[in-house]
Short mmCIF file of C-alpha atoms in Angstrom, two decimals:
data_model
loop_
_atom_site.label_atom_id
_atom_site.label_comp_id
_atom_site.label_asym_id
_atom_site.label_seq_id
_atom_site.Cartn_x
_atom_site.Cartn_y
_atom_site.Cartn_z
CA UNK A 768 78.23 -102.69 67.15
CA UNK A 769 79.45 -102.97 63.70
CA UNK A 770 81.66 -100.23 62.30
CA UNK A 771 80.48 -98.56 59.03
CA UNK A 772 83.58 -96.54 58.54
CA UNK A 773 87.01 -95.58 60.58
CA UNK A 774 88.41 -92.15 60.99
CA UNK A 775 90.90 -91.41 58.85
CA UNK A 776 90.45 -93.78 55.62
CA UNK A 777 89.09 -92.36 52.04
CA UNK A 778 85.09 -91.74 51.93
CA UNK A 779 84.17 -94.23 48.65
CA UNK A 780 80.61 -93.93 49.79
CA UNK A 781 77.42 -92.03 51.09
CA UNK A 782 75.31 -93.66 52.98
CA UNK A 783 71.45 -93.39 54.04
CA UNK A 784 69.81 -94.39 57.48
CA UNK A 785 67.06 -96.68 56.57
CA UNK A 786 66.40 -98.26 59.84
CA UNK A 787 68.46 -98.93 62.92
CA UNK A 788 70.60 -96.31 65.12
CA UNK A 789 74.37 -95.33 64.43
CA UNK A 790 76.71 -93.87 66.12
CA UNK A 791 79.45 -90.79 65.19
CA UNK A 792 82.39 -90.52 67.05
CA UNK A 793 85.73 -88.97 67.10
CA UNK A 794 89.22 -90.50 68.51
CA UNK A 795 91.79 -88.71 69.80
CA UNK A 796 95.20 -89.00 70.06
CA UNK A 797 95.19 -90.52 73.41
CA UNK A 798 92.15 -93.24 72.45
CA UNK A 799 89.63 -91.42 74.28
CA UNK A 800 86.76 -91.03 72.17
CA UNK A 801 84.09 -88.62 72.01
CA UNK A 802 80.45 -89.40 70.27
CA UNK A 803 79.53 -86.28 68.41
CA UNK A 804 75.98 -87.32 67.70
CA UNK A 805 73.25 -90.24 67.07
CA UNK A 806 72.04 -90.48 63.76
CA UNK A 807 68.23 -91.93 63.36
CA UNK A 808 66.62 -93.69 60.11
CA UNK A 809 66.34 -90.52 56.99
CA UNK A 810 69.24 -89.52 57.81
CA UNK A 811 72.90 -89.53 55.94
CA UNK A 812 75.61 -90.84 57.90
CA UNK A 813 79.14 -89.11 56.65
CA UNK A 814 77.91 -86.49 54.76
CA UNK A 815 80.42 -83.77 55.78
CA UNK A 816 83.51 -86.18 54.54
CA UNK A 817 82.15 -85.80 51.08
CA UNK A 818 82.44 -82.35 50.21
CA UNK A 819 85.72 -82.10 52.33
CA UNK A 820 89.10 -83.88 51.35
CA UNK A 821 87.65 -87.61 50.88
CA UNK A 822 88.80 -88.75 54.18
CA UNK A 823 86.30 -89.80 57.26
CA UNK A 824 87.58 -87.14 60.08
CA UNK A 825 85.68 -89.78 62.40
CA UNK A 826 83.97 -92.81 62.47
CA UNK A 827 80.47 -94.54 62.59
CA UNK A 828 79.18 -98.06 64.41
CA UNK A 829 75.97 -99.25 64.12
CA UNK A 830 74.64 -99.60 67.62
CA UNK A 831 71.12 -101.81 67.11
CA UNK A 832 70.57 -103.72 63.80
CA UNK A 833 70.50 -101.16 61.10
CA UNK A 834 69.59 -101.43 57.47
CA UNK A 835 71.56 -98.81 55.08
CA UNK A 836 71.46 -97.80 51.56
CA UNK A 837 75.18 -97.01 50.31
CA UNK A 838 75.34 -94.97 47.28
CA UNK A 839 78.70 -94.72 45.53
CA UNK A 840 80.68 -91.11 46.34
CA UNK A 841 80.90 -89.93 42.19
CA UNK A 842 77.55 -90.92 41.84
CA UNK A 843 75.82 -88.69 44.23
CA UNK A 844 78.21 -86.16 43.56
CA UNK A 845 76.83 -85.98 39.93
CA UNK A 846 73.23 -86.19 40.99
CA UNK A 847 73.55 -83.30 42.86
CA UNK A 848 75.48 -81.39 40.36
CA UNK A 849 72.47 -82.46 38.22
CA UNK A 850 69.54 -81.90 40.59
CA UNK A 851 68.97 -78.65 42.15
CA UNK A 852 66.36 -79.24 44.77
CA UNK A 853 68.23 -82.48 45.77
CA UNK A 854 71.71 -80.31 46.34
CA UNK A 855 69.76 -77.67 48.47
CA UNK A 856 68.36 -80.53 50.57
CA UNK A 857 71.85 -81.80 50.91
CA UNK A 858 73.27 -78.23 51.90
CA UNK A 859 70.00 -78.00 54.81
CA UNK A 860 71.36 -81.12 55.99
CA UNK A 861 74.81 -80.13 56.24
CA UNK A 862 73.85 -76.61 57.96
CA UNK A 863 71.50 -78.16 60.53
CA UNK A 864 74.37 -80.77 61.44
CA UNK A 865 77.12 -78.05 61.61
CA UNK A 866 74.55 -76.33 63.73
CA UNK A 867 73.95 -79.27 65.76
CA UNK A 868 77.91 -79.86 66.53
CA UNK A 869 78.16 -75.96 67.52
CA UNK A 870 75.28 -76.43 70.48
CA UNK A 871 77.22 -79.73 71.06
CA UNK A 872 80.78 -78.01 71.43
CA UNK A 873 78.98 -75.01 73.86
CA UNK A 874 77.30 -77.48 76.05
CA UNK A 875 80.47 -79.03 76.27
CA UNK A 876 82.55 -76.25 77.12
CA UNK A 877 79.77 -74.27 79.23
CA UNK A 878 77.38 -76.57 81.00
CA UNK A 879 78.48 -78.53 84.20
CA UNK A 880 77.34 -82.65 84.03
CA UNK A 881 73.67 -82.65 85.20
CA UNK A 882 73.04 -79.99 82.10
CA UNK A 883 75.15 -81.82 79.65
CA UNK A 884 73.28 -85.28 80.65
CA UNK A 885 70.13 -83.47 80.54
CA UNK A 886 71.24 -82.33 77.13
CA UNK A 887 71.22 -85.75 76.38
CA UNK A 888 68.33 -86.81 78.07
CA UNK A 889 66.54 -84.60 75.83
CA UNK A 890 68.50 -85.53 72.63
CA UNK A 891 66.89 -89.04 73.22
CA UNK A 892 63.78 -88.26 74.20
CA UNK A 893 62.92 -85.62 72.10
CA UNK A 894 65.01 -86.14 68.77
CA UNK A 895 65.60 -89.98 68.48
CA UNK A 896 62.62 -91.77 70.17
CA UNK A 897 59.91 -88.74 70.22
CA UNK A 898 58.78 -90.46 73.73
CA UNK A 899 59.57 -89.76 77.50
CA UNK A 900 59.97 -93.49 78.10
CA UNK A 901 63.02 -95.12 75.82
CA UNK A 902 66.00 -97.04 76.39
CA UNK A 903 69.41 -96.83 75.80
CA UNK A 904 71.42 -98.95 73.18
CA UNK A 905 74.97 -97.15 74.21
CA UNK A 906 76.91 -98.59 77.09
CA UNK A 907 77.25 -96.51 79.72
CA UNK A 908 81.08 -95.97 78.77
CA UNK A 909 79.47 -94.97 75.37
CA UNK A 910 76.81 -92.44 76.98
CA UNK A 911 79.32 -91.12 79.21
CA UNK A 912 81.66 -89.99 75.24
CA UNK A 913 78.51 -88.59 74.51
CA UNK A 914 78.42 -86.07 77.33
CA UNK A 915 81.76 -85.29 77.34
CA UNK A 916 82.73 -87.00 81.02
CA UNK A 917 84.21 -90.32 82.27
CA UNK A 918 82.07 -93.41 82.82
CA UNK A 919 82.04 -93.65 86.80
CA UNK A 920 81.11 -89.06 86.81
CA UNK A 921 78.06 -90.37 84.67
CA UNK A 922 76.58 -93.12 86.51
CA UNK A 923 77.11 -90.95 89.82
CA UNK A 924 75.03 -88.20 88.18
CA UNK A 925 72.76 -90.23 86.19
CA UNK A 926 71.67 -91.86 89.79
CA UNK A 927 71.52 -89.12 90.80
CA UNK A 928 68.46 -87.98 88.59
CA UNK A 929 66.96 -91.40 89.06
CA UNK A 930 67.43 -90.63 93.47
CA UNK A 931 65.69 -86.65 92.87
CA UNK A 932 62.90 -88.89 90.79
CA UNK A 933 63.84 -86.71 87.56
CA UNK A 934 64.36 -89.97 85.67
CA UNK A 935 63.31 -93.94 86.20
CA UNK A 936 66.25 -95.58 85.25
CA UNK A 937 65.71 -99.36 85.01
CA UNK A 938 68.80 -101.28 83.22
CA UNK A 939 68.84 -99.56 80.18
CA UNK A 940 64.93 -98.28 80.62
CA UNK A 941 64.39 -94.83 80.85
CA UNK A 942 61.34 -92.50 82.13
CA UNK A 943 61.73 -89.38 82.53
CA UNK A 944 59.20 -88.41 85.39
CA UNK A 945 59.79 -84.93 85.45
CA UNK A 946 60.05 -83.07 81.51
CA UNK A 947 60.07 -79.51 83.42
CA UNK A 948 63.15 -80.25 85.49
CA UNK A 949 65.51 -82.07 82.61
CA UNK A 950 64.54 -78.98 80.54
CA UNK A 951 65.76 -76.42 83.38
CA UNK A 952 68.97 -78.36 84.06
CA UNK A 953 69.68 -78.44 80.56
CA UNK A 954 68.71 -74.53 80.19
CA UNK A 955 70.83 -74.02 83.26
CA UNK A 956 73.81 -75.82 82.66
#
């Protein structure tokens, strides 16, 4: 997984998702990291550090070959000062990712593991691959950041989905069998 940018240095560029799968994440003090979201093709990838104080407050690692347009930071800055439509397109994007990170943060702090992983269950299935059948590019260490838990808490519950036949789970192959019950856990929490 290469890394496209660190936490904490100066934003120089924007860039675009043409193709391929990246990764946002935060560190923390202590090295433990927490993946805030998965960014698919159309989509900017550190858009908030732009209109904020020029630094990355986290960083981004391609995780499957990716292809990305980078636009220099002054540049788009002036093209949206100069196109109106363009800058209320940018200022969707940023709401529905602020949005996005809220639901993130309550799941986090509300929902128990099995609704949290069927948060992301979802996430995949309905937002990144549009399919019930996909398959993980994120370690399990990496999947784990993105609910919120330690490594050995999410295999334990992950098997556990594939043992109730919620999910298939077949290396990095997943099916879920059962839409209805991933939705309910996730509802639930």
């Amino acid at each position: 997984s290469e890394v496209l940018f660190k936490q904490n240095t100066r934003t120089s560029h924007v860039m675009f998702l043409q193709s391929g799968l990246v990764k946002i994440f935060k560190e923390g003090k202590n090295k433990k990291r927490l993946a805030l979201k998965i960014v698919d093709p159309g989509n900017f990838i550190g858009l908030m550090s732009v209109f904020g104080d020029d630094i990355y407050q986290y960083s981004a690692s391609a995780i499957e070959d990716s292809e990305i347009f980078m636009t220099d930071h002054s540049a788009f800055l002036n093209l949206i000062k100069k196109n109106g439509d363009f800058a209320m397109d940018i200022i969707h994007t940023l709401c529905k990712d602020g949005l996005f990170i809220f639901d993130k943060l309550m799941a986090q702090a509300y929902k128990h593991l099995p609704g949290r992983i069927a948060n992301v269950l979802l996430y995949f299935s309905q937002d990144i691959y549009k399919s019930h059948v996909f398959e993980f590019q994120l370690t399990r260490k990496e999947l784990a950041e993105l609910c919120g838990t330690t490594k050995e808490s999410f295999i334990r519950t992950i098997n556990e989905f594939k043992n109730d036949k919620i999910i298939n789970l077949n290396g990095r192959k997943v099916e879920i069998v059962s839409m209805n019950l991933v939705k309910i856990l996730s509802d639930l929490g």
